[in-house]
Structures are given as structure tokens and as C-alpha cells.
Amino acid sequence: MDFNNGGREAILRMLEAYEVSTRKALCERLEISTSTMSTRWMRDVFPADWIIKCSIETSTPVEWLSFGTGSPKPPQKSLGIQSANKNVLADLFSVPRKKNQRWEIIRFKFLLT
């Protein structure tokens, strides 16, 4: 992976992932300055940090954002397939509220693994 080029194409794919039409709108979504965007655009520097943030926020695959290969949308889970744990909520239970010595209400929650 060459981080010194390919930035423009990646930025264009991020525009599509965030469903915005301008680089300025993308700057607002990424919470970066327009001068930072301009520098990376003009120098064609690959924006790896933005790619990761975009992938997390939009659920767009990193492979598509980085290289343009694969699908821009994550694979949809089939509703007919059950998880390995049939009753996920059975692993999480709550203990009724208890009062401590200062009479403050506390909640206890436990996650069984």
C-alpha cells in the first residue's frame, strides 16, 4: 500500500459513503478543517485515518473505501440464520436494586461469558 498517492480516489469514495456532494460537507462530517482536506487532495496523500473513521461511522467496508474493490455496502445478514447463542438475553441478567450504607440506590448488572 502506497500512502503517498490514491488519496483523491479514496476521498471521492468517502463522499459517496457519507452521502455528501462536496468536500466541504465531508470536512464537517469528519470534523477536520478545509485546509487539511485541501492539502491531502492536492498532494494526493492517502487518508488512512479518515478511512477508518468513515468505515466505523457508515459501516462501509474498509476495502472498498481504500481500494474501490468489493461492495460499498456491508453484506446483509440473513434473517433466517440464528446465532450460535439462541437466547442472547439469557446471558444478561439483572439483580434487583439494593441500597448501600448511605441509602443510595445502586443497580448491579452482570454479563456472563
GROMACS .gro file of C-alpha atoms in nm:
model
  113
    1MET     CA    1   0.000   0.000   0.000
    2ASP     CA    2   0.146   0.331  -0.103
    3PHE     CA    3   0.032   0.606   0.133
    4ASN     CA    4   0.174   0.880  -0.089
    5ASN     CA    5  -0.095   0.855  -0.357
    6GLY     CA    6  -0.451   0.736  -0.407
    7GLY     CA    7  -0.591   0.998  -0.175
    8ARG     CA    8  -0.821   1.166  -0.425
    9GLU     CA    9  -0.999   0.844  -0.518
   10ALA     CA   10  -1.040   0.749  -0.152
   11ILE     CA   11  -1.183   1.093  -0.071
   12LEU     CA   12  -1.430   1.059  -0.358
   13ARG     CA   13  -1.541   0.721  -0.218
   14MET     CA   14  -1.584   0.877   0.127
   15LEU     CA   15  -1.809   1.142  -0.029
   16GLU     CA   16  -2.024   0.859  -0.157
   17ALA     CA   17  -2.019   0.669   0.174
   18TYR     CA   18  -2.126   0.975   0.374
   19GLU     CA   19  -2.377   1.066   0.102
   20VAL     CA   20  -2.248   1.423   0.072
   21SER     CA   21  -2.168   1.604  -0.250
   22THR     CA   22  -1.892   1.848  -0.155
   23ARG     CA   23  -1.554   1.816   0.012
   24LYS     CA   24  -1.656   2.095   0.249
   25ALA     CA   25  -1.953   1.887   0.369
   26LEU     CA   26  -1.715   1.592   0.410
   27CYS     CA   27  -1.488   1.811   0.624
   28GLU     CA   28  -1.782   1.887   0.851
   29ARG     CA   29  -1.867   1.517   0.884
   30LEU     CA   30  -1.504   1.424   0.957
   31GLU     CA   31  -1.459   1.727   1.187
   32ILE     CA   32  -1.148   1.848   1.005
   33SER     CA   33  -1.052   2.182   0.856
   34THR     CA   34  -1.093   2.255   0.488
   35SER     CA   35  -0.722   2.338   0.465
   36THR     CA   36  -0.635   1.988   0.587
   37MET     CA   37  -0.864   1.841   0.322
   38SER     CA   38  -0.714   2.068   0.058
   39THR     CA   39  -0.360   1.962   0.146
   40ARG     CA   40  -0.438   1.592   0.123
   41TRP     CA   41  -0.633   1.646  -0.200
   42MET     CA   42  -0.360   1.848  -0.371
   43ARG     CA   43  -0.076   1.619  -0.258
   44ASP     CA   44  -0.286   1.307  -0.325
   45VAL     CA   45  -0.195   1.168   0.019
   46PHE     CA   46  -0.390   0.859   0.125
   47PRO     CA   47  -0.618   0.947   0.422
   48ALA     CA   48  -0.591   0.624   0.624
   49ASP     CA   49  -0.717   0.787   0.946
   50TRP     CA   50  -1.025   0.925   0.771
   51ILE     CA   51  -1.090   0.589   0.605
   52ILE     CA   52  -1.107   0.417   0.944
   53LYS     CA   53  -1.338   0.682   1.088
   54CYS     CA   54  -1.562   0.672   0.782
   55SER     CA   55  -1.583   0.293   0.793
   56ILE     CA   56  -1.682   0.297   1.160
   57GLU     CA   57  -1.942   0.570   1.119
   58THR     CA   58  -2.100   0.448   0.794
   59SER     CA   59  -2.041   0.070   0.815
   60THR     CA   60  -1.880   0.090   0.473
   61PRO     CA   61  -1.611  -0.177   0.421
   62VAL     CA   62  -1.252  -0.050   0.454
   63GLU     CA   63  -1.154  -0.245   0.142
   64TRP     CA   64  -1.400  -0.051  -0.073
   65LEU     CA   65  -1.308   0.285   0.081
   66SER     CA   66  -0.936   0.217   0.035
   67PHE     CA   67  -0.916   0.041  -0.299
   68GLY     CA   68  -1.260   0.062  -0.457
   69THR     CA   69  -1.288  -0.317  -0.468
   70GLY     CA   70  -1.577  -0.515  -0.335
   71SER     CA   71  -1.917  -0.377  -0.246
   72PRO     CA   72  -1.970  -0.029  -0.099
   73LYS     CA   73  -2.236  -0.167   0.133
   74PRO     CA   74  -2.176  -0.423   0.408
   75PRO     CA   75  -2.318  -0.771   0.345
   76GLN     CA   76  -2.671  -0.806   0.476
   77LYS     CA   77  -2.734  -1.071   0.737
   78SER     CA   78  -2.998  -1.324   0.651
   79LEU     CA   79  -3.292  -1.320   0.888
   80GLY     CA   80  -3.324  -1.698   0.866
   81ILE     CA   81  -2.987  -1.770   1.025
   82GLN     CA   82  -2.977  -1.800   1.403
   83SER     CA   83  -2.678  -1.700   1.609
   84ALA     CA   84  -2.473  -1.958   1.797
   85ASN     CA   85  -2.642  -1.845   2.116
   86LYS     CA   86  -3.015  -1.891   2.063
   87ASN     CA   87  -3.115  -1.683   2.362
   88VAL     CA   88  -2.873  -1.391   2.387
   89LEU     CA   89  -3.071  -1.222   2.662
   90ALA     CA   90  -3.037  -1.528   2.885
   91ASP     CA   91  -2.669  -1.438   2.931
   92LEU     CA   92  -2.752  -1.097   3.072
   93PHE     CA   93  -2.944  -1.071   3.394
   94SER     CA   94  -3.013  -0.801   3.649
   95VAL     CA   95  -3.012  -0.817   4.024
   96PRO     CA   96  -3.282  -0.611   4.191
   97ARG     CA   97  -3.185  -0.271   4.323
   98LYS     CA   98  -3.002  -0.265   4.655
   99LYS     CA   99  -2.934   0.020   4.893
  100ASN     CA  100  -2.586   0.082   5.024
  101GLN     CA  101  -2.497   0.217   5.369
  102ARG     CA  102  -2.569   0.576   5.263
  103TRP     CA  103  -2.913   0.471   5.132
  104GLU     CA  104  -2.823   0.536   4.771
  105ILE     CA  105  -2.983   0.312   4.515
  106ILE     CA  106  -2.738   0.104   4.315
  107ARG     CA  107  -2.801  -0.129   4.023
  108PHE     CA  108  -2.597  -0.439   3.963
  109LYS     CA  109  -2.568  -0.591   3.617
  110PHE     CA  110  -2.362  -0.892   3.529
  111LEU     CA  111  -2.258  -1.025   3.193
  112LEU     CA  112  -2.192  -1.396   3.185
  113THR     CA  113  -1.935  -1.510   2.936
   0.00000   0.00000   0.00000
